[in-house]
Coordinates of N, CA and C in Angstrom, one line a residue:
M26 N 0.9 -1.4 -0.2 CA -0.2 0.1 0.1 C 1.0 1.1 0.1
S27 N 0.6 2.5 -0.9 CA 1.4 3.4 -0.8 C 1.1 4.5 0.3
V28 N 1.7 5.2 0.6 CA 1.6 6.1 1.7 C 0.4 6.9 1.5
R29 N 0.1 7.6 0.3 CA -1.3 8.0 0.0 C -2.3 7.3 0.3
L30 N -2.2 6.0 0.0 CA -3.8 5.2 0.2 C -3.7 4.7 1.9
F31 N -2.5 4.8 2.5 CA -2.5 4.4 3.6 C -2.9 5.7 4.6
L32 N -2.4 7.3 4.3 CA -3.0 8.2 4.7 C -4.5 8.5 4.5
R33 N -4.8 8.0 3.4 CA -6.2 8.2 2.9 C -7.2 7.3 4.0
A34 N -6.8 5.9 4.1 CA -7.6 5.2 4.9 C -7.5 5.6 6.8
L35 N -6.3 6.0 7.0 CA -6.3 6.3 8.3 C -7.2 7.6 8.6
A36 N -7.4 8.5 7.5 CA -8.0 9.8 7.7 C -9.9 9.1 7.6
G37 N -10.0 8.2 7.0 CA -11.2 7.7 7.0 C -11.6 7.3 8.3
C38 N -10.9 6.3 9.1 CA -10.9 5.8 10.3 C -11.1 7.0 11.2
V39 N -10.5 8.3 11.2 CA -10.6 9.2 12.3 C -12.1 9.9 12.2
L40 N -12.2 10.1 10.7 CA -13.5 10.8 10.7 C -14.6 9.8 11.3
A41 N -14.8 8.3 10.9 CA -15.6 7.6 11.6 C -15.7 7.6 12.9
T42 N -14.5 7.7 13.3 CA -14.7 7.8 15.0 C -15.2 8.7 15.6
Q43 N -14.8 10.1 14.9 CA -15.2 11.4 15.4 C -16.8 11.3 15.3
A44 N -17.6 10.8 14.2 CA -18.8 10.9 13.8 C -19.6 10.1 14.8
R45 N -19.0 8.8 15.3 CA -19.6 7.9 16.6 C -19.4 8.5 17.4
A46 N -18.3 9.3 18.0 CA -18.3 10.1 19.2 C -19.4 11.2 19.0
E47 N -19.7 11.9 18.0 CA -20.5 13.1 18.4 C -22.0 12.9 18.1
T48 N -22.2 11.5 18.0 CA -23.8 11.0 18.0 C -24.1 11.0 19.3
P49 N -25.0 11.1 19.8 CA -25.7 11.6 21.1 C -26.3 10.3 21.6
P50 N -26.1 9.4 22.7 CA -26.7 8.5 23.2 C -28.3 8.6 22.9
P51 N -29.0 7.4 22.9 CA -30.4 7.8 22.9 C -31.0 7.9 24.2
P52 N -31.9 9.0 24.4 CA -32.4 9.1 25.7 C -32.8 8.1 26.7
R53 N -32.5 8.0 28.0 CA -32.9 7.2 28.9 C -34.5 7.2 29.0
P54 N -35.2 6.2 29.2 CA -36.8 6.1 29.5 C -36.7 6.7 30.8
P55 N -37.9 7.2 31.1 CA -38.5 7.8 32.5 C -38.5 6.4 33.4
M56 N -37.9 6.3 34.9 CA -38.1 5.4 35.5 C -39.0 5.7 36.9
L57 N -39.3 4.8 37.4 CA -39.7 5.1 38.9 C -39.2 3.8 39.8
H58 N -38.7 4.0 40.8 CA -38.1 3.2 41.9 C -39.4 3.0 43.0
L59 N -39.8 2.0 42.9 CA -40.9 1.6 43.8 C -40.9 0.6 44.7
S60 N -41.5 0.5 45.8 CA -41.4 -0.7 47.0 C -42.8 -0.9 47.3
A61 N -43.0 -2.4 47.6 CA -44.2 -3.0 48.3 C -44.0 -3.8 49.2
S62 N -44.8 -4.2 50.1 CA -44.8 -5.1 50.8 C -46.2 -5.9 51.1
A63 N -46.2 -7.3 51.6 CA -47.5 -7.8 51.9 C -47.5 -8.7 53.2
T64 N -48.1 -9.0 53.9 CA -48.5 -9.8 55.1 C -49.3 -10.7 55.2
I65 N -48.8 -12.1 55.5 CA -49.7 -13.2 55.5 C -49.6 -13.7 56.6
R66 N -50.8 -14.0 57.3 CA -51.0 -14.7 58.8 C -50.7 -16.2 58.5
A67 N -49.9 -16.7 59.2 CA -49.6 -18.0 59.1 C -49.8 -18.8 60.7
A68 N -50.4 -19.8 60.8 CA -50.9 -20.4 61.8 C -49.8 -21.6 62.2
P69 N -49.4 -21.3 63.3 CA -48.4 -22.3 63.9 C -48.8 -23.8 63.6
D70 N -47.9 -24.6 63.4 CA -48.5 -26.2 63.1 C -47.5 -27.0 63.8
E71 N -46.5 -26.6 64.7 CA -45.5 -27.3 65.3 C -45.3 -26.6 66.8
L72 N -45.4 -27.5 67.7 CA -45.1 -27.2 69.1 C -43.7 -27.6 69.6
V73 N -42.9 -26.8 70.1 CA -41.5 -27.0 70.5 C -41.2 -26.7 72.0
A74 N -40.8 -28.1 72.7 CA -40.7 -28.1 74.0 C -39.2 -28.3 74.3
D75 N -38.6 -27.3 75.5 CA -37.4 -27.8 75.9 C -37.5 -28.3 77.3
L76 N -36.9 -29.2 77.6 CA -36.9 -29.8 79.1 C -35.6 -29.9 79.7
T77 N -35.4 -29.5 80.7 CA -34.1 -29.8 81.3 C -33.9 -30.3 82.5
G78 N -33.2 -31.4 82.6 CA -32.8 -32.4 83.4 C -31.5 -31.9 84.3
L79 N -31.4 -32.0 85.7 CA -30.5 -31.3 86.4 C -30.2 -32.5 87.5
G80 N -28.9 -32.6 87.7 CA -28.3 -33.7 88.6 C -27.3 -33.0 89.5
I81 N -27.6 -33.3 90.8 CA -26.6 -32.3 92.0 C -26.0 -33.4 92.8
A82 N -24.5 -33.1 93.0 CA -24.0 -34.0 94.0 C -22.8 -33.6 94.2
A83 N -21.9 -34.2 95.0 CA -21.0 -33.6 95.8 C -19.8 -33.6 94.7
D84 N -19.5 -34.6 94.0 CA -18.7 -34.7 92.7 C -19.1 -34.7 91.3
A85 N -18.3 -34.6 90.5 CA -18.9 -34.3 88.9 C -19.6 -35.6 88.6
V86 N -18.6 -36.7 88.8 CA -18.9 -37.8 88.3 C -20.4 -38.2 88.6
A87 N -20.9 -38.2 89.9 CA -22.1 -38.6 90.5 C -23.2 -37.5 89.7
A88 N -22.8 -36.3 89.9 CA -23.9 -35.4 89.0 C -24.1 -35.7 87.9
Q89 N -23.2 -36.1 86.9 CA -23.2 -36.3 85.6 C -24.1 -37.8 85.5
R90 N -23.7 -38.7 86.4 CA -24.4 -39.9 86.1 C -26.0 -39.7 86.7
R91 N -26.3 -38.9 87.6 CA -27.9 -38.7 87.8 C -28.5 -38.2 86.8
V92 N -27.9 -37.0 85.9 CA -28.6 -36.3 85.0 C -28.7 -37.5 83.7
N93 N -27.6 -37.9 83.5 CA -27.6 -39.1 82.5 C -28.8 -40.0 82.5
E94 N -28.8 -40.4 83.7 CA -30.1 -41.6 84.0 C -31.5 -40.9 83.8
M95 N -31.7 -39.5 84.2 CA -32.8 -38.8 84.0 C -32.9 -38.8 82.6
M96 N -32.3 -38.4 81.9 CA -32.5 -38.1 80.6 C -32.6 -39.4 79.6
Q97 N -32.1 -40.7 79.9 CA -32.4 -41.7 79.6 C -33.7 -42.2 79.7
R98 N -34.0 -42.0 81.1 CA -35.5 -42.3 81.4 C -36.4 -41.3 80.3
A99 N -36.3 -40.0 80.3 CA -37.1 -39.1 79.6 C -37.0 -39.7 78.2
L100 N -35.8 -40.1 77.6 CA -35.9 -40.6 76.4 C -36.7 -41.5 75.8
Q101 N -36.7 -42.4 76.9 CA -37.4 -43.8 76.7 C -39.0 -43.6 76.9
V102 N -39.5 -42.7 77.4 CA -40.7 -42.2 77.6 C -41.2 -41.6 76.3
A103 N -40.3 -40.7 76.0 CA -40.7 -39.6 74.7 C -40.7 -40.6 73.4
R104 N -39.8 -41.4 73.2 CA -39.7 -42.4 72.3 C -41.1 -43.4 72.1
T105 N -41.8 -43.9 73.1 CA -43.0 -44.3 73.0 C -44.2 -43.5 72.4
V106 N -44.1 -42.1 71.9 CA -45.0 -41.3 71.8 C -45.0 -40.9 70.3
P107 N -45.8 -41.6 69.2 CA -45.8 -41.4 68.1 C -45.9 -40.0 67.4
G108 N -44.9 -39.6 66.6 CA -45.0 -38.3 65.9 C -44.2 -37.2 66.7
V109 N -43.5 -37.4 67.7 CA -42.7 -36.7 68.3 C -41.1 -36.9 68.2
S110 N -40.4 -35.5 67.8 CA -39.2 -35.9 67.6 C -38.5 -35.5 68.8
T111 N -37.1 -35.9 69.0 CA -36.3 -35.6 70.1 C -34.9 -35.1 69.9
V112 N -34.2 -34.4 70.3 CA -32.9 -33.9 70.1 C -32.4 -33.8 71.6
F113 N -31.1 -33.9 71.7 CA -30.5 -33.6 73.1 C -29.7 -32.4 72.8
R114 N -29.6 -31.3 73.7 CA -28.8 -30.2 73.5 C -28.1 -29.6 74.9
D115 N -27.2 -28.9 74.9 CA -26.8 -28.3 75.9 C -26.3 -29.0 77.2
Y116 N -25.5 -29.6 77.0 CA -25.0 -30.5 78.4 C -23.9 -29.8 78.9
S117 N -24.1 -29.8 80.3 CA -23.1 -28.9 80.9 C -22.9 -29.5 82.5
A118 N -21.6 -29.2 82.9 CA -21.4 -29.7 84.5 C -20.4 -28.6 85.3
T119 N -21.0 -27.9 86.2 CA -20.6 -26.6 86.9 C -20.5 -26.9 88.3
L120 N -19.5 -26.1 89.2 CA -19.6 -26.0 90.6 C -20.8 -25.3 91.1
T121 N -21.2 -25.4 91.8 CA -22.4 -24.5 92.4 C -21.6 -23.5 93.2
E122 N -22.6 -22.4 94.0 CA -22.0 -21.4 95.1 C -22.3 -21.9 96.5
D123 N -22.9 -23.2 96.4 CA -23.1 -23.4 97.9 C -21.8 -24.0 98.9
H124 N -22.2 -23.9 100.1 CA -20.9 -24.1 101.2 C -21.2 -25.3 101.8
P125 N -20.7 -26.5 101.3 CA -19.4 -26.6 100.6 C -20.1 -26.6 99.1
P126 N -19.2 -26.3 98.1 CA -19.5 -26.5 96.7 C -20.0 -27.7 96.3
R127 N -20.9 -27.8 95.3 CA -21.4 -29.0 94.8 C -21.4 -28.7 93.2
W128 N -21.2 -29.9 92.7 CA -21.4 -30.2 91.0 C -22.9 -30.3 90.8
A129 N -23.2 -29.4 89.5 CA -24.7 -29.4 89.2 C -24.4 -29.9 87.6
A130 N -24.9 -30.8 87.4 CA -24.9 -31.2 85.5 C -26.4 -31.2 85.2
Q131 N -26.4 -30.9 83.9 CA -27.6 -30.4 83.4 C -27.6 -30.8 81.8
Q132 N -28.6 -31.0 81.2 CA -28.9 -31.2 79.8 C -30.3 -31.1 79.4
T133 N -30.5 -30.7 78.2 CA -31.9 -30.5 77.7 C -32.2 -31.1 76.6
L134 N -33.3 -31.4 76.5 CA -34.2 -32.3 75.7 C -35.1 -31.8 75.1
E135 N -35.0 -31.7 73.6 CA -36.0 -30.6 72.9 C -36.9 -31.6 72.3
L136 N -38.3 -31.4 72.4 CA -39.4 -32.3 71.8 C -40.1 -31.3 70.6
R137 N -40.4 -32.1 69.2 CA -41.1 -31.3 68.7 C -42.2 -32.4 68.1
G138 N -43.4 -31.8 67.9 CA -44.7 -32.5 67.4 C -45.5 -31.7 66.6
R139 N -46.5 -32.2 65.9 CA -47.7 -31.6 65.3 C -48.8 -31.6 66.2
D140 N -48.9 -32.5 67.0 CA -50.3 -32.7 67.8 C -50.2 -32.2 69.1
G141 N -50.4 -31.1 69.4 CA -50.5 -30.2 70.4 C -50.6 -30.9 71.6
D142 N -51.9 -31.6 71.8 CA -52.6 -32.0 72.9 C -51.4 -33.5 73.4
T143 N -51.2 -34.1 72.3 CA -50.2 -35.3 72.6 C -48.9 -34.7 73.1
L144 N -48.4 -33.7 72.5 CA -46.9 -33.0 73.3 C -47.2 -32.6 74.5
L145 N -48.2 -32.2 74.7 CA -48.5 -31.5 76.2 C -48.3 -32.4 77.2
E146 N -49.3 -33.6 76.9 CA -49.4 -34.6 77.9 C -47.9 -35.3 77.9
L147 N -47.2 -35.5 77.2 CA -45.7 -36.0 77.1 C -45.1 -35.0 78.2
V148 N -45.2 -33.7 78.0 CA -44.6 -32.9 78.6 C -44.9 -33.1 80.3
G149 N -46.0 -33.1 80.5 CA -46.5 -33.2 81.8 C -45.6 -34.6 82.6
R150 N -46.0 -35.6 81.7 CA -45.2 -36.9 82.2 C -43.8 -36.7 82.4
L151 N -43.0 -36.0 81.6 CA -41.5 -35.8 81.7 C -41.1 -34.9 83.0
Q152 N -42.1 -33.8 83.2 CA -42.2 -33.1 84.4 C -42.3 -34.0 85.6
G153 N -43.0 -35.0 85.6 CA -43.1 -35.8 86.9 C -41.9 -36.6 87.1
L154 N -41.0 -36.9 86.0 CA -39.7 -37.4 86.1 C -38.4 -36.6 86.8
G155 N -39.0 -35.2 86.8 CA -37.9 -34.2 87.3 C -37.3 -33.0 86.5
L156 N -38.1 -33.4 84.9 CA -37.5 -32.3 84.1 C -38.3 -31.2 84.3
V157 N -37.5 -30.0 83.9 CA -38.5 -28.6 84.0 C -38.5 -28.1 82.7
I158 N -39.4 -27.4 82.6 CA -39.5 -26.8 81.0 C -38.8 -25.5 81.2
G159 N -37.7 -25.5 79.9 CA -37.2 -24.2 79.8 C -37.9 -23.4 78.4
G160 N -38.7 -23.7 78.0 CA -39.3 -23.3 77.0 C -40.5 -24.0 76.1
L161 N -41.6 -23.5 75.9 CA -42.7 -24.1 75.3 C -43.5 -23.2 74.3
T162 N -43.1 -23.4 72.9 CA -43.5 -22.5 71.8 C -44.2 -23.2 70.7
W163 N -45.2 -22.7 69.9 CA -45.8 -22.7 69.0 C -45.0 -22.2 67.9
Q164 N -44.5 -22.7 66.8 CA -43.9 -22.5 65.8 C -44.6 -22.9 64.3
V165 N -44.4 -22.2 63.4 CA -44.5 -22.4 62.1 C -43.4 -23.4 61.7
S166 N -43.8 -24.5 61.1 CA -42.9 -25.5 60.6 C -42.1 -25.0 59.3
P167 N -40.9 -25.3 59.1 CA -40.3 -25.0 57.9 C -41.0 -25.0 56.3
E168 N -41.7 -26.0 56.6 CA -42.4 -26.4 55.0 C -43.5 -25.4 54.9
H169 N -44.3 -25.0 56.3 CA -45.3 -24.0 56.4 C -45.2 -22.8 56.2
A170 N -43.8 -22.4 56.5 CA -43.3 -21.0 56.3 C -42.9 -20.8 55.0
A171 N -42.3 -21.7 54.4 CA -42.2 -21.3 53.0 C -43.3 -21.3 52.3
T172 N -44.2 -21.8 52.3 CA -45.6 -21.7 51.5 C -45.9 -20.4 52.2
A173 N -46.0 -19.7 53.1 CA -46.5 -18.6 53.5 C -45.6 -17.4 53.0
R174 N -44.2 -17.7 53.0 CA -43.6 -16.7 52.4 C -43.6 -16.7 51.0
Q175 N -43.9 -17.8 50.3 CA -44.3 -17.8 48.8 C -45.6 -17.0 48.5
E176 N -46.4 -17.0 49.1 CA -47.9 -16.3 49.0 C -47.8 -15.0 49.5
A177 N -46.6 -14.6 50.3 CA -46.5 -12.9 50.9 C -45.9 -12.4 49.6
V178 N -44.9 -13.1 49.0 CA -44.1 -12.6 47.8 C -44.9 -12.3 46.6
I179 N -45.9 -13.3 46.3 CA -46.9 -13.2 45.2 C -47.8 -12.1 45.5
A180 N -48.2 -11.7 46.7 CA -48.9 -10.5 47.0 C -48.4 -9.5 46.8
A181 N -47.4 -9.1 47.5 CA -46.5 -8.1 47.2 C -46.0 -7.6 45.9
L182 N -45.7 -8.5 45.0 CA -45.4 -8.5 43.4 C -46.7 -8.0 43.0
R183 N -48.0 -8.4 43.1 CA -49.2 -7.8 42.5 C -49.2 -6.4 43.0
T184 N -49.1 -6.1 44.2 CA -49.0 -4.4 44.7 C -48.2 -3.7 44.1
L185 N -47.0 -4.4 43.9 CA -45.9 -3.7 43.1 C -46.6 -3.2 41.8
R186 N -46.9 -4.0 41.0 CA -47.3 -3.8 39.5 C -49.0 -2.7 39.7
Q187 N -49.9 -3.1 40.9 CA -50.9 -2.4 40.7 C -50.4 -0.6 40.9
N188 N -49.4 -0.5 42.1 CA -48.8 0.9 42.3 C -48.1 1.6 41.2
A189 N -47.2 0.5 40.4 CA -46.6 1.1 39.2 C -47.7 1.8 38.1
A190 N -48.6 0.9 38.0 CA -49.9 1.3 36.8 C -50.4 2.7 37.3
A191 N -50.7 2.9 38.7 CA -51.3 3.8 39.1 C -50.6 5.2 39.0
D192 N -49.1 4.7 39.4 CA -48.5 6.0 39.4 C -48.1 6.7 38.0
A193 N -48.0 5.4 37.0 CA -47.6 5.8 35.6 C -48.8 6.7 35.0
E194 N -50.0 6.3 35.4 CA -51.1 6.8 34.8 C -51.0 8.2 35.2
A195 N -51.0 8.8 36.8 CA -51.0 9.6 37.4 C -49.9 10.7 36.6
L196 N -48.8 10.1 35.9 CA -47.8 11.1 35.3 C -48.4 11.1 33.8
G197 N -49.2 10.4 33.3 CA -49.6 10.5 31.9 C -48.7 9.7 31.1
L198 N -48.3 8.6 31.6 CA -47.6 7.9 30.9 C -48.1 6.1 31.4
A199 N -47.6 5.2 30.8 CA -47.9 3.8 30.7 C -46.4 3.1 31.4
V200 N -46.9 1.8 31.9 CA -45.8 0.9 32.4 C -45.2 0.3 31.0
D201 N -43.9 0.3 30.9 CA -42.9 -0.6 29.7 C -42.5 -1.9 30.4
G202 N -42.3 -1.9 31.6 CA -41.7 -3.0 32.0 C -40.9 -2.9 33.5
L203 N -40.7 -3.8 34.1 CA -39.9 -3.8 35.5 C -38.4 -4.3 35.2
Q204 N -37.5 -3.8 35.9 CA -36.0 -4.0 36.1 C -35.7 -4.2 37.3
D205 N -34.6 -5.1 37.6 CA -33.9 -5.3 38.9 C -34.9 -5.5 40.0
V206 N -35.7 -6.3 40.2 CA -36.9 -6.7 41.1 C -36.2 -7.2 42.1
R207 N -36.1 -6.9 43.5 CA -35.4 -7.6 44.5 C -36.4 -8.0 45.4
V208 N -36.3 -9.2 46.0 CA -37.2 -9.8 46.7 C -36.9 -10.2 48.1
G209 N -37.2 -9.6 49.3 CA -37.0 -10.1 50.7 C -38.2 -10.7 51.6
S210 N -38.0 -11.5 52.4 CA -39.2 -11.8 53.3 C -38.4 -12.3 54.6
G211 N -39.8 -12.8 55.5 CA -39.1 -13.0 56.9 C -40.3 -13.2 57.6
L212 N -40.0 -14.0 58.9 CA -41.2 -14.6 59.8 C -41.0 -13.6 61.0
M213 N -41.8 -13.1 61.3 CA -41.9 -12.3 62.8 C -41.5 -13.3 63.9
P214 N -41.1 -12.5 64.9 CA -40.5 -13.4 66.0 C -41.9 -14.1 66.9
L215 N -41.0 -15.3 67.2 CA -42.4 -16.3 67.8 C -42.7 -15.8 69.1
A216 N -44.0 -16.1 69.3 CA -44.5 -15.8 70.8 C -45.1 -17.1 71.7
G217 N -45.4 -16.8 72.8 CA -45.8 -17.9 73.7 C -44.8 -18.8 74.3
R218 N -43.8 -18.3 74.6 CA -42.7 -18.9 75.3 C -42.8 -18.8 76.6
V219 N -42.6 -20.1 77.3 CA -42.7 -20.3 78.9 C -41.3 -20.3 79.2
Q220 N -41.2 -19.2 80.0 CA -39.8 -19.3 80.8 C -39.8 -20.4 82.0
P221 N -38.4 -21.2 82.5 CA -38.3 -21.9 83.5 C -38.5 -21.1 84.9
R222 N -38.9 -21.6 85.9 CA -39.4 -21.1 87.1 C -38.4 -21.7 88.3
G223 N -37.5 -22.6 87.8 CA -36.7 -23.2 89.0 C -36.5 -24.8 88.7
M224 N -35.4 -25.2 89.1 CA -34.9 -26.7 88.8 C -35.7 -27.4 90.3
V225 N -36.8 -27.8 89.9 CA -37.7 -28.4 91.2 C -38.1 -29.9 90.7
A226 N -37.7 -31.1 91.5 CA -38.1 -32.3 91.0 C -39.4 -32.6 91.5
M227 N -39.9 -33.3 91.0 CA -41.3 -33.8 91.0 C -41.6 -35.2 91.1
A228 N -42.4 -35.6 92.2 CA -42.2 -37.3 92.4 C -43.4 -37.8 91.7
A229 N -44.5 -37.0 91.4 CA -45.6 -37.7 90.5 C -45.9 -37.0 89.5
A230 N -46.7 -37.5 88.4 CA -46.8 -37.2 87.3 C -47.8 -35.8 87.7
M231 N -47.5 -34.8 86.5 CA -47.9 -33.6 86.7 C -49.2 -33.3 85.5
P232 N -50.0 -32.4 85.8 CA -51.1 -32.0 84.7 C -50.4 -31.4 83.6
P233 N -50.6 -31.7 82.3 CA -50.0 -30.8 81.4 C -50.2 -29.4 81.2
P234 N -49.1 -29.0 80.7 CA -48.9 -27.3 80.8 C -50.0 -27.2 79.6
N235 N -50.2 -25.7 79.5 CA -51.0 -25.1 78.5 C -50.2 -24.4 77.6
A236 N -50.4 -24.3 76.3 CA -49.7 -23.5 75.3 C -50.7 -23.2 74.0
T237 N -51.0 -21.9 73.9 CA -51.8 -21.7 73.0 C -51.1 -21.3 71.7
P238 N -51.6 -21.9 70.6 CA -51.0 -21.2 69.2 C -51.2 -19.8 68.8
E239 N -50.6 -19.2 68.5 CA -50.9 -17.7 68.0 C -50.4 -17.7 66.6
A240 N -51.4 -17.0 65.5 CA -51.0 -16.6 64.3 C -49.7 -15.9 64.2
Q241 N -48.8 -16.1 63.4 CA -47.5 -15.1 63.1 C -47.7 -14.5 61.7
D242 N -47.0 -13.7 61.8 CA -46.7 -12.8 60.7 C -45.7 -13.2 59.6
V243 N -45.8 -13.6 58.3 CA -44.9 -13.7 57.2 C -45.1 -12.5 56.5
T244 N -43.8 -11.6 56.4 CA -44.0 -10.3 55.7 C -42.9 -10.5 54.4
A245 N -43.3 -10.1 53.5 CA -42.4 -10.2 52.0 C -42.4 -8.5 51.6
E246 N -41.3 -8.2 51.0 CA -41.1 -6.8 50.8 C -40.4 -7.0 49.3
V247 N -40.6 -6.2 48.5 CA -40.3 -6.3 46.9 C -39.9 -4.9 46.7
N248 N -39.2 -4.5 45.7 CA -38.6 -3.3 45.4 C -37.8 -3.5 44.0
G249 N -38.1 -2.4 43.1 CA -37.5 -2.7 41.9 C -37.7 -1.2 40.7
D250 N -37.2 -1.1 39.8 CA -37.1 0.0 38.6 C -38.3 -0.4 37.7
V251 N -39.4 0.8 37.6 CA -40.3 0.6 36.4 C -40.3 1.5 35.6
V252 N -39.8 0.9 34.4 CA -39.5 1.5 33.1 C -40.7 2.2 32.5
L253 N -41.1 3.6 32.3 CA -42.2 4.0 31.8 C -42.1 4.3 30.0
K254 N -43.1 4.5 29.4 CA -43.4 5.0 28.0 C -44.5 5.8 27.8
P255 N -44.4 6.2 26.9 CA -45.7 7.6 26.5 C -46.9 6.6 26.5
A256 N -48.0 7.3 27.2 CA -49.3 6.4 27.3 C -49.8 6.1 25.6
P257 N -50.6 5.2 25.7 CA -51.0 5.0 24.2 C -52.3 6.0 23.8

């Protein structure tokens, strides 16, 4: 290629680049950033009970042996009740502030069940063995909570679309679409927990405790950018 042709080609490239640089970008469509929320009332369907066994003795071995025996008896009783799951939690052994000091060993047994009356009757039986309630709570099971969250998300998205259409109409425009929609959801804190009143061993079976299920709020929040266009 001759020098003349090379310079002519180079000049053409420079002119094309300048033309593209001078071409203004297309105007951005008008947009709105909106958020919406919805709340679904979810009925608890699972009762959770925490029962603690305590063994006190002059030495650690005896204290732990006592609590181990108590928890094994409790587990044997709990396993005879269908539909109840059991998990051991929070084992500890510490010196008390008594004079002289003694060892206190304790462990928690967590019970879960869908049949509240059956589980409460079991709790009463275990209290008769010397276990003490550390917590008694109606909860929304993970499966039920997932369904409620999905319902709340759908309701929030519908509200977002309705609000977008109303706001666009107020501006004399129309909705062209949604961008960057973000979803969040959560379950409100649980209620109805029973606090322990002290480690008191019971020699006889006790009446079952009471626990009233209360509906819980499952809330979903959504937000996103609404792209607008001229109204038809």
